[in-house]
Coordinates of C-alpha atoms in Angstrom, one line a residue:
Chain A
M1 CA -104.2 37.5 -56.2
I2 CA -102.7 35.3 -59.1
E3 CA -100.4 36.7 -61.8
I4 CA -99.5 35.0 -64.9
R5 CA -96.7 36.9 -66.8
E6 CA -95.6 36.0 -70.3
L7 CA -95.8 32.3 -69.2
T8 CA -94.8 29.8 -71.9
K9 CA -94.5 26.0 -71.3
R10 CA -93.3 23.6 -74.0
Y11 CA -93.3 19.9 -73.7
G12 CA -90.7 18.7 -76.2
G13 CA -91.8 20.3 -79.5
T14 CA -95.2 21.0 -78.2
V15 CA -96.2 24.4 -77.1
A16 CA -99.0 24.1 -74.4
V17 CA -98.9 27.7 -73.2
D18 CA -97.5 30.4 -75.1
G19 CA -96.8 33.7 -73.8
L20 CA -99.9 33.9 -71.7
S21 CA -100.7 36.9 -69.3
F22 CA -103.4 37.7 -67.0
E23 CA -104.2 38.4 -63.4
V24 CA -107.0 36.9 -61.1
R25 CA -108.4 39.2 -58.5
P26 CA -109.7 38.5 -55.3
G27 CA -113.6 38.9 -54.5
A28 CA -114.8 37.3 -57.9
V29 CA -115.2 33.9 -59.5
T30 CA -112.8 34.0 -62.7
G31 CA -113.6 31.4 -65.2
F32 CA -110.7 30.0 -67.0
L33 CA -112.1 28.7 -70.4
G34 CA -110.9 27.2 -73.5
P35 CA -111.4 24.0 -75.5
N36 CA -109.6 20.7 -74.4
G37 CA -105.9 21.0 -75.1
A38 CA -105.9 24.8 -74.8
G39 CA -103.4 24.8 -71.9
K40 CA -105.7 25.5 -68.9
S41 CA -104.4 22.4 -66.8
T42 CA -100.8 23.1 -67.7
T43 CA -101.1 26.8 -66.4
M44 CA -102.6 25.6 -63.3
R45 CA -99.8 23.0 -62.9
V46 CA -97.1 25.5 -63.6
L47 CA -99.0 28.0 -61.1
L48 CA -98.8 25.1 -58.4
G49 CA -95.0 24.4 -59.0
L50 CA -95.6 20.9 -60.4
D51 CA -94.3 21.7 -63.9
A52 CA -91.6 24.3 -64.5
A53 CA -92.2 27.2 -66.9
T54 CA -90.2 27.2 -69.9
S55 CA -90.2 30.9 -69.6
G56 CA -92.1 33.5 -67.9
E57 CA -93.8 33.2 -64.5
A58 CA -96.9 32.5 -62.4
L59 CA -97.0 34.1 -59.2
V60 CA -99.5 33.6 -56.0
N61 CA -99.7 36.7 -53.7
G62 CA -96.6 38.0 -55.4
R63 CA -94.5 34.8 -54.8
R64 CA -93.8 31.6 -56.8
Y65 CA -95.6 28.8 -55.3
V66 CA -92.3 26.8 -54.1
E67 CA -91.3 29.8 -52.2
L68 CA -94.5 29.6 -50.0
R69 CA -93.6 28.1 -46.6
R70 CA -96.9 26.3 -45.9
P71 CA -98.7 26.8 -49.3
M72 CA -101.9 25.0 -48.3
R73 CA -102.7 28.1 -45.9
E74 CA -102.3 30.5 -49.0
V75 CA -103.5 28.4 -52.0
G76 CA -106.2 25.5 -52.0
A77 CA -106.2 23.6 -55.2
L78 CA -108.3 20.7 -56.6
L79 CA -106.7 19.5 -59.8
D80 CA -107.6 15.8 -60.2
A81 CA -110.1 14.4 -57.8
G82 CA -108.9 10.8 -58.5
A83 CA -105.4 11.6 -57.1
V84 CA -106.2 9.8 -53.8
H85 CA -104.7 6.6 -52.4
G86 CA -107.8 4.3 -52.5
G87 CA -106.6 2.5 -49.3
R88 CA -106.4 5.3 -47.0
T89 CA -109.7 6.7 -45.4
A90 CA -111.0 10.2 -46.1
F91 CA -109.9 11.2 -42.5
D92 CA -106.4 9.9 -43.0
H93 CA -106.1 11.5 -46.3
L94 CA -106.9 14.9 -44.8
R95 CA -104.9 14.4 -41.7
W96 CA -101.5 13.9 -43.5
L97 CA -102.3 16.8 -45.7
A98 CA -103.0 18.8 -42.5
R99 CA -99.8 17.6 -40.8
S100 CA -97.8 18.7 -43.8
N101 CA -98.8 22.2 -43.3
G102 CA -98.9 22.3 -39.7
I103 CA -102.7 22.5 -39.6
G104 CA -104.6 20.9 -36.6
T105 CA -106.5 17.6 -36.6
R106 CA -109.6 19.5 -35.5
R107 CA -109.8 21.5 -38.8
V108 CA -110.0 17.9 -40.6
A109 CA -113.2 17.2 -38.9
E110 CA -114.4 20.7 -39.8
V111 CA -113.8 20.7 -43.4
L112 CA -115.2 17.0 -43.6
E113 CA -118.5 18.4 -42.2
R114 CA -118.4 21.3 -44.7
V115 CA -118.3 19.2 -47.5
G116 CA -120.7 16.7 -46.2
L117 CA -118.4 13.7 -45.7
A118 CA -118.4 13.6 -42.0
G119 CA -120.5 10.3 -42.2
V120 CA -118.0 8.5 -44.5
A121 CA -114.6 10.0 -42.9
R122 CA -113.6 6.4 -41.8
K123 CA -114.3 4.9 -45.1
R124 CA -111.4 4.1 -47.6
A125 CA -111.3 6.7 -50.3
G126 CA -111.1 3.8 -52.9
G127 CA -114.8 3.0 -52.4
F128 CA -116.0 6.7 -53.2
S129 CA -118.0 7.7 -56.0
L130 CA -116.7 10.5 -58.4
G131 CA -118.8 13.0 -56.5
M132 CA -117.5 12.0 -53.1
R133 CA -113.9 12.2 -54.6
Q134 CA -114.8 15.5 -55.7
R135 CA -115.9 16.6 -52.4
L136 CA -112.8 15.1 -50.6
G137 CA -110.7 17.2 -53.1
I138 CA -112.4 20.2 -52.1
A139 CA -112.2 19.5 -48.4
A140 CA -108.5 19.3 -49.0
A141 CA -108.3 22.7 -50.7
L142 CA -110.0 24.2 -47.9
L143 CA -107.9 22.7 -45.0
G144 CA -105.7 25.8 -44.8
D145 CA -108.6 28.2 -45.2
P146 CA -106.8 29.7 -48.1
G147 CA -107.5 33.1 -49.8
V148 CA -106.7 31.5 -53.3
L149 CA -108.7 28.7 -54.6
L150 CA -107.9 26.7 -57.9
F151 CA -110.4 24.3 -59.3
D152 CA -109.7 22.4 -62.6
E153 CA -112.9 21.4 -64.1
P154 CA -114.6 20.8 -60.9
V155 CA -117.9 19.9 -62.1
N156 CA -116.8 17.3 -64.4
G157 CA -118.8 14.0 -63.9
L158 CA -121.1 15.5 -61.3
D159 CA -124.5 15.0 -61.1
P160 CA -127.0 18.2 -61.1
D161 CA -127.1 18.4 -57.3
G162 CA -123.3 18.4 -57.1
V163 CA -123.0 20.9 -59.9
R164 CA -125.2 23.3 -57.9
W165 CA -123.2 22.7 -54.8
I166 CA -120.1 23.4 -56.2
R167 CA -121.5 26.6 -58.1
G168 CA -122.9 28.0 -54.6
L169 CA -119.6 27.0 -52.9
M170 CA -117.5 29.2 -55.4
R171 CA -120.1 32.0 -55.3
G172 CA -119.7 31.9 -51.6
F173 CA -115.8 31.9 -51.5
A174 CA -115.9 34.9 -53.8
A175 CA -118.4 36.6 -51.7
E176 CA -115.8 35.9 -48.7
G177 CA -113.4 37.9 -50.7
R178 CA -111.2 35.0 -51.7
T179 CA -109.4 34.8 -55.2
V180 CA -111.4 31.9 -57.1
L181 CA -110.1 30.5 -60.5
V182 CA -112.2 27.9 -62.2
S183 CA -111.2 26.2 -65.3
S184 CA -113.8 24.8 -67.6
H185 CA -114.5 24.0 -71.1
L186 CA -118.3 24.8 -70.8
M187 CA -119.3 28.2 -71.2
S188 CA -122.8 27.3 -70.1
E189 CA -121.3 26.5 -66.8
M190 CA -119.2 29.5 -66.4
E191 CA -122.0 31.7 -67.3
L192 CA -123.7 30.7 -64.4
T193 CA -120.8 30.8 -61.9
A194 CA -118.2 33.3 -63.0
D195 CA -117.9 37.2 -62.9
R196 CA -114.8 37.3 -65.1
L197 CA -113.7 35.2 -68.0
V198 CA -110.2 34.3 -69.2
V199 CA -110.5 32.5 -72.4
I200 CA -107.6 30.8 -73.9
G201 CA -107.0 28.8 -77.0
R202 CA -103.9 27.1 -78.2
G203 CA -102.1 28.4 -75.2
R204 CA -102.6 32.0 -76.2
L205 CA -105.0 34.5 -74.5
I206 CA -108.1 35.1 -76.4
A207 CA -110.2 37.4 -74.1
D208 CA -110.0 38.6 -70.6
T209 CA -113.2 40.3 -69.8
S210 CA -116.1 40.2 -67.4
V211 CA -119.3 38.1 -68.4
R212 CA -121.4 41.3 -68.9
E213 CA -118.8 42.7 -71.3
L214 CA -118.6 39.5 -73.3
A215 CA -122.3 39.3 -73.5
D216 CA -122.5 42.8 -74.5
R217 CA -119.6 42.6 -77.1
F218 CA -121.4 39.8 -78.9
G219 CA -124.8 41.4 -78.8
R220 CA -126.9 39.3 -76.4
G221 CA -129.9 41.6 -76.4
V222 CA -133.8 40.8 -76.1
V223 CA -136.1 39.9 -78.9
V224 CA -139.2 41.9 -79.0
R225 CA -142.3 41.6 -81.3
S226 CA -145.0 44.1 -81.3
P227 CA -147.7 45.2 -83.8
R228 CA -146.3 48.9 -83.6
P229 CA -142.5 48.2 -84.2
A230 CA -141.8 51.8 -85.5
E231 CA -143.2 53.4 -82.3
L232 CA -141.6 50.9 -79.9
T233 CA -138.2 51.6 -81.8
G234 CA -138.4 55.1 -80.8
V235 CA -139.5 54.7 -77.2
L236 CA -136.7 52.1 -76.5
A237 CA -134.0 54.2 -78.3
A238 CA -135.2 57.3 -76.0
A239 CA -134.8 55.2 -72.9
G240 CA -131.2 54.3 -73.9
G241 CA -131.6 50.9 -75.7
S242 CA -130.2 50.2 -79.2
V243 CA -132.7 48.6 -81.5
E244 CA -132.1 46.7 -84.6
A245 CA -134.9 45.3 -86.8
A246 CA -134.6 41.9 -88.2
A247 CA -136.2 40.8 -91.6
D248 CA -139.2 38.9 -89.9
G249 CA -140.2 42.1 -88.2
A250 CA -138.8 41.3 -84.7
L251 CA -136.6 43.8 -82.9
T252 CA -133.4 43.0 -81.3
V253 CA -132.7 45.3 -78.4
T254 CA -129.5 45.7 -76.5
G255 CA -128.8 47.8 -73.4
L256 CA -132.2 47.3 -71.8
D257 CA -133.4 44.3 -70.2
V258 CA -136.7 42.4 -70.3
A259 CA -138.2 44.4 -67.4
D260 CA -137.2 47.9 -68.8
I261 CA -138.6 47.0 -72.4
G262 CA -141.8 45.7 -70.6
E263 CA -142.2 49.0 -68.4
H264 CA -141.5 51.4 -71.4
A265 CA -144.0 49.8 -73.6
A266 CA -146.6 49.6 -70.8
A267 CA -146.2 53.3 -70.0
R268 CA -146.9 54.0 -73.8
G269 CA -149.4 51.5 -74.0
I270 CA -147.7 49.5 -77.0
P271 CA -148.8 46.0 -77.0
L272 CA -146.0 43.2 -76.9
Y273 CA -146.4 39.8 -78.4
E274 CA -143.1 38.5 -77.5
V275 CA -140.2 39.6 -75.1
R276 CA -137.3 37.1 -74.6
P277 CA -133.7 37.3 -74.0
R278 CA -131.7 36.1 -76.9
G279 CA -130.5 32.7 -75.5
A280 CA -127.1 30.9 -75.7
S281 CA -125.3 34.0 -77.1
L282 CA -122.5 33.5 -74.6
E283 CA -122.0 29.9 -75.9
E284 CA -122.0 31.4 -79.5
A285 CA -119.7 34.1 -78.4
Y286 CA -117.3 31.4 -77.0
M287 CA -117.6 29.3 -80.2
R288 CA -116.7 32.2 -82.2
L289 CA -113.9 33.3 -79.8
T290 CA -112.3 29.9 -79.8
G291 CA -113.2 28.5 -83.3
D292 CA -109.6 29.0 -84.3
G293 CA -108.0 27.9 -81.0
A294 CA -109.4 24.3 -80.8
E295 CA -106.7 22.1 -80.5
F296 CA -108.4 18.9 -82.0
G297 CA -110.9 20.3 -84.1
A298 CA -113.3 17.9 -86.0
V299 CA -113.2 18.2 -89.7
A300 CA -116.5 18.4 -91.4
P301 CA -117.1 15.5 -94.0
Chain B
M1 CA -88.9 19.6 -42.5
T2 CA -90.8 18.3 -39.4
D3 CA -94.0 19.1 -41.2
A4 CA -92.8 16.8 -44.1
I5 CA -91.7 14.1 -41.7
A6 CA -94.9 14.2 -39.9
A7 CA -97.0 13.9 -42.9
E8 CA -95.0 11.0 -44.3
W9 CA -95.2 9.2 -40.9
C10 CA -99.0 9.6 -41.3
K11 CA -99.2 8.5 -44.8
L12 CA -97.1 5.4 -44.0
R13 CA -99.3 4.4 -41.1
S14 CA -102.5 4.8 -42.8
V15 CA -102.0 2.2 -45.7
R16 CA -102.4 -1.5 -45.4
S17 CA -99.1 -2.2 -47.5
T18 CA -97.2 -1.0 -44.4
A19 CA -99.1 -3.5 -42.2
Y20 CA -98.6 -6.3 -44.8
V21 CA -94.8 -5.6 -45.1
L22 CA -94.5 -5.7 -41.2
G23 CA -96.7 -8.7 -41.1
T24 CA -94.4 -10.4 -43.3
V25 CA -91.3 -9.6 -41.1
A26 CA -93.3 -11.1 -38.1
A27 CA -94.0 -14.3 -40.2
F28 CA -90.5 -14.7 -40.8
L29 CA -89.6 -14.3 -37.0
L30 CA -92.1 -17.1 -36.5
L31 CA -90.0 -19.1 -39.1
C32 CA -86.8 -18.1 -37.2
A33 CA -88.2 -19.9 -34.1
W34 CA -89.3 -22.8 -36.2
W35 CA -85.8 -23.1 -37.7
S36 CA -84.2 -23.0 -34.4
W37 CA -86.3 -25.8 -33.0
Y38 CA -85.4 -27.8 -36.2
A39 CA -81.8 -27.2 -35.8
G40 CA -81.9 -28.2 -32.2
R41 CA -83.9 -31.5 -33.1
Y42 CA -81.5 -32.1 -35.8
W43 CA -78.6 -31.9 -33.5
D44 CA -80.3 -34.3 -30.9
G45 CA -80.2 -37.0 -33.5
L46 CA -76.5 -36.6 -34.6
S47 CA -73.9 -39.1 -33.3
A48 CA -71.2 -37.5 -31.0
E49 CA -68.5 -37.0 -33.8
R50 CA -71.0 -35.6 -36.2
R51 CA -72.1 -33.2 -33.8
E52 CA -68.6 -31.9 -33.9
A53 CA -68.6 -31.1 -37.3
Y54 CA -72.2 -29.7 -37.3
A55 CA -72.3 -26.2 -38.7
S56 CA -75.9 -24.9 -38.7
A57 CA -77.1 -21.4 -39.8
P58 CA -77.8 -18.9 -37.3
P59 CA -81.3 -18.4 -35.8
E60 CA -81.9 -15.2 -37.6
Q61 CA -81.2 -16.8 -41.1
P62 CA -84.9 -16.7 -42.3
L63 CA -85.0 -12.9 -41.6
A64 CA -81.7 -12.3 -43.8
L65 CA -83.7 -13.3 -46.7
A66 CA -87.0 -11.6 -45.8
L67 CA -85.7 -8.2 -44.3
P68 CA -84.0 -6.8 -47.6
I69 CA -87.1 -7.6 -49.9
C70 CA -89.4 -6.2 -47.3
G71 CA -87.2 -3.1 -47.3
A72 CA -87.2 -3.0 -51.1
V73 CA -91.1 -3.1 -51.2
L74 CA -91.7 -0.4 -48.4
G75 CA -89.0 1.8 -50.1
A76 CA -90.4 1.5 -53.4
L77 CA -94.2 1.7 -52.4
T78 CA -93.4 5.0 -50.4
V79 CA -92.8 6.6 -53.8
T80 CA -94.3 4.6 -56.5
S81 CA -97.8 4.2 -55.0
E82 CA -98.0 8.0 -55.3
Y83 CA -97.2 7.9 -59.0
A84 CA -99.7 5.0 -59.6
T85 CA -102.6 7.1 -58.0
G86 CA -101.5 10.6 -59.0
M87 CA -101.2 11.6 -55.5
I88 CA -97.6 12.7 -56.1
R89 CA -99.2 16.0 -57.3
T90 CA -101.2 16.4 -54.2
S91 CA -98.1 15.7 -52.2
L92 CA -96.0 18.2 -54.0
A93 CA -98.7 20.9 -53.8
A94 CA -98.6 20.5 -49.9
L95 CA -94.8 20.3 -49.9
P96 CA -93.3 21.9 -53.0
R97 CA -89.7 21.9 -51.8
R98 CA -88.8 18.5 -53.5
P99 CA -85.5 17.4 -51.8
R100 CA -87.2 17.9 -48.6
L101 CA -90.1 15.7 -49.5
L102 CA -87.8 13.1 -50.8
A103 CA -85.6 13.3 -47.8
A104 CA -88.8 12.9 -45.4
K105 CA -89.9 10.0 -47.3
A106 CA -86.4 8.4 -47.2
L107 CA -86.1 9.0 -43.5
V108 CA -89.4 7.7 -42.3
A109 CA -89.6 4.5 -44.5
G110 CA -85.8 4.0 -43.5
T111 CA -86.3 4.4 -40.0
V112 CA -89.3 2.2 -39.9
M113 CA -87.2 -0.6 -41.7
L114 CA -84.3 -0.2 -39.4
V115 CA -86.5 -0.5 -36.2
A116 CA -88.3 -3.6 -37.7
G117 CA -85.0 -5.0 -38.5
L118 CA -83.6 -4.5 -35.1
V119 CA -86.6 -5.9 -33.2
S120 CA -87.2 -8.7 -35.3
T121 CA -83.5 -10.1 -35.4
T122 CA -83.0 -9.5 -31.7
A123 CA -86.3 -11.3 -31.0
A124 CA -85.3 -14.1 -33.4
L125 CA -81.9 -14.4 -31.6
A126 CA -83.6 -14.4 -28.1
A127 CA -86.2 -17.1 -29.5
G128 CA -83.6 -19.2 -31.0
K129 CA -81.4 -19.2 -27.8
A130 CA -84.4 -20.1 -25.7
V131 CA -85.5 -23.0 -28.2
V132 CA -82.1 -24.5 -28.4
G133 CA -81.5 -24.3 -24.7
D134 CA -78.2 -25.6 -23.5
R135 CA -77.3 -27.6 -26.7
P136 CA -73.8 -26.2 -27.8
L137 CA -74.7 -25.2 -31.2
P138 CA -72.0 -23.1 -32.6
A139 CA -74.3 -20.4 -34.3
F140 CA -76.6 -20.2 -31.0
E141 CA -74.1 -20.6 -28.1
R142 CA -72.3 -17.3 -28.4
P143 CA -73.2 -14.6 -25.8
F144 CA -75.9 -12.1 -26.8
A145 CA -73.4 -9.3 -27.0
E146 CA -71.1 -10.9 -29.8
H147 CA -74.3 -11.1 -32.0
V148 CA -75.1 -7.5 -31.7
P149 CA -72.8 -6.3 -34.7
H150 CA -74.2 -8.7 -37.0
L151 CA -78.0 -8.2 -36.0
L152 CA -77.3 -4.4 -36.2
L153 CA -75.9 -4.9 -39.7
M154 CA -78.9 -7.0 -40.8
A155 CA -81.2 -4.1 -39.8
V156 CA -78.9 -1.5 -41.5
T157 CA -78.8 -3.3 -44.6
A158 CA -82.6 -3.7 -44.7
A159 CA -82.9 0.1 -44.2
A160 CA -80.2 0.7 -46.8
V161 CA -82.1 -1.3 -49.3
T162 CA -85.3 0.5 -48.3
L163 CA -83.6 3.8 -49.3
I164 CA -81.9 2.4 -52.6
C165 CA -85.5 1.6 -53.5
T166 CA -86.7 4.7 -52.4
G167 CA -84.4 6.5 -54.8
L168 CA -84.9 4.0 -57.6
G169 CA -88.8 4.4 -57.2
V170 CA -88.3 8.1 -58.0
V171 CA -86.3 7.2 -61.1
L172 CA -88.5 4.4 -62.4
R173 CA -91.9 5.8 -61.0
S174 CA -93.4 2.3 -61.3
T175 CA -93.9 -0.2 -58.4
A176 CA -93.5 -3.3 -60.5
A177 CA -90.3 -2.1 -62.2
T178 CA -88.7 -0.8 -59.0
I179 CA -89.4 -4.1 -57.1
T180 CA -88.3 -6.1 -59.8
A181 CA -85.0 -4.3 -60.0
G182 CA -84.7 -4.4 -56.2
A183 CA -85.3 -8.3 -56.2
G184 CA -83.0 -8.6 -59.2
V185 CA -80.1 -6.9 -57.5
L186 CA -80.8 -8.7 -54.2
F187 CA -81.3 -12.4 -55.3
V188 CA -80.9 -12.9 -59.1
L189 CA -77.6 -11.1 -59.9
P190 CA -75.7 -12.6 -56.7
T191 CA -76.9 -16.1 -58.3
L192 CA -75.7 -15.3 -61.7
A193 CA -72.4 -14.0 -60.3
T194 CA -71.6 -17.5 -59.1
L195 CA -71.7 -18.7 -62.6
L196 CA -68.7 -16.7 -63.5
P197 CA -65.2 -18.2 -63.6
A198 CA -63.0 -17.7 -60.6
P199 CA -62.1 -15.2 -59.2
W200 CA -64.7 -13.0 -60.7
D201 CA -67.6 -15.0 -59.4
E202 CA -66.5 -14.3 -55.7
R203 CA -65.6 -10.5 -56.6
I204 CA -68.8 -9.6 -58.3
W205 CA -70.9 -11.6 -55.5
S206 CA -69.1 -9.6 -52.7
V207 CA -70.1 -6.1 -54.3
M208 CA -73.6 -6.8 -54.3
P209 CA -75.7 -4.5 -51.7
G210 CA -77.4 -7.5 -50.2
N211 CA -74.3 -9.2 -49.5
L212 CA -72.2 -6.6 -47.6
A213 CA -73.6 -7.2 -44.2
D214 CA -71.8 -10.4 -43.6
Q215 CA -68.6 -8.9 -44.9
I216 CA -68.9 -6.1 -42.5
A217 CA -70.1 -8.0 -39.4
P218 CA -70.2 -11.8 -39.9
A219 CA -72.7 -13.9 -37.9
P220 CA -70.6 -15.2 -34.7
G221 CA -70.1 -19.1 -34.8
V222 CA -70.7 -19.3 -38.4
T223 CA -67.6 -20.8 -40.1
V224 CA -68.5 -20.7 -43.7
R225 CA -67.4 -17.4 -45.2
H226 CA -68.1 -15.6 -48.4
G227 CA -67.0 -12.3 -49.8
V228 CA -63.7 -10.8 -50.5
L229 CA -64.2 -7.3 -49.2
P230 CA -62.5 -6.0 -45.9
P231 CA -65.2 -4.7 -43.5
A232 CA -64.4 -0.8 -44.2
A233 CA -64.5 -1.3 -47.8
A234 CA -67.9 -3.1 -47.4
S235 CA -69.3 -0.4 -45.2
L236 CA -68.1 2.3 -47.7
L237 CA -69.7 0.4 -50.6
L238 CA -73.1 0.2 -48.8
V239 CA -73.0 3.9 -48.1
A240 CA -72.2 4.7 -51.6
Y241 CA -75.1 2.7 -53.1
V242 CA -77.5 4.5 -50.7
A243 CA -76.1 7.9 -51.8
A244 CA -76.1 7.1 -55.3
S245 CA -79.6 5.9 -55.5
L246 CA -81.0 8.8 -53.3
G247 CA -78.9 11.2 -55.2
A248 CA -80.1 10.1 -58.5
G249 CA -83.6 10.3 -57.3
A250 CA -83.4 13.7 -56.0
F251 CA -81.6 14.9 -59.2
V252 CA -84.6 13.6 -61.3
F253 CA -87.2 14.6 -58.8
S254 CA -86.1 18.1 -58.9
R255 CA -86.0 18.5 -62.8
R256 CA -89.0 16.6 -63.7
D257 CA -92.3 17.8 -64.1
A258 CA -94.9 16.0 -61.9

């Protein structure tokens, strides 16, 4: 459980986070979205006690991070995969971290195994690829078997295999009942990973919602073409869908998915020429939400 | 606190720079043995009346130069290597109580340097005595016990310089800046001080942290004396340097965003 309450962080004259409040609950992956410079990393740094809040507070399991006696047993964080001393081996890096929170050395071998680095445990981290460092960072986050996990842009720079691996890992953590907060500036990534979304821009909360709600709010829908549009409209409306006709004769249906529409049409013997989910609408929704919130927006020529 | 100390000890042990620093101390220990051999050979070639006036440096003299700079490097790296790699955030996420983390760093690095100093200077004296044998060189011939205070103070100075540079490292956050500042205080400022008009040359020289050990417990059998401070004042000054540097480090560390 993570609670951000009226959090404000100023660096000199720059307001990075401005009166931000939201909660992150266990058992779900919460995507923390916003354009670059929106204040995602700052919020995470304040949450981990690395930066001091100007006002407001950030709580983990009801307490400030610095009050946690052995924080790695409650919170696992991956902020910057590059933040490793290159001269230290993967094993030694995890071993000092384990020592710092009273965790046994056996656990180090376990997490190395879990992230697939057991074979390179005795190699210096300086020679690791970005993907391997990312895995080492995740191993560090898992050391204390924490109930709360924070990942700051975990898929940046990863290859497709690595991206899928992280996605599966986070889904798995949520399924185990842990609290998972993942920041990203890519809605397309969060659409595949997250259950809930916290969207911020210029340090302020823009949306705190579920992925489904956001999709519905911006009318994701299904595009349907049929030679008998009027009849189909009636059938689908009766089945609980809402139908809008576009100028080109296509229908946009919300409230029913592709399978529902196919079943209802087939039951009445109405031919369908096209049934397709309207793609990329979450991306559009995100762009519309954050359109005014981008810190470094490009100016059209 | 034991968690923090265990973690810092684990960190210090697992980087090559620590081995390089201790290797440098070992190399200077060999230099001490060579120096003792040279001093003995030189004495052999002197006439009887020149032997009367022969005042050599003590056997541990090369370490008197090496130990403080090794301490400066070890103390600086213990902090600045973490700022250079960004690992300071990982450390603070693991151990969020900052004064405690700094104390653990200082304690571990300081202890390593104190032990390295005690072992190396004791070995240097033992080697020097063995090499020189029964030649009556003043800096070599006193009984072992008479050397103990001086050797102890050399090790304490090395540890103190380590702590001073640990605190300085937190303030400066840069390896180059911290080691340059450390070397400046140890070697450059004392040399510049000697260019000042008397009595300020001696006064300024006397308060430099690297010059306090000889004023607290001088090497036995060495007649050339520098420094104007009584032992108690020099001891207090050494403690004050350490306290000021670590205090400044702790103050900045607790208030600054990582």
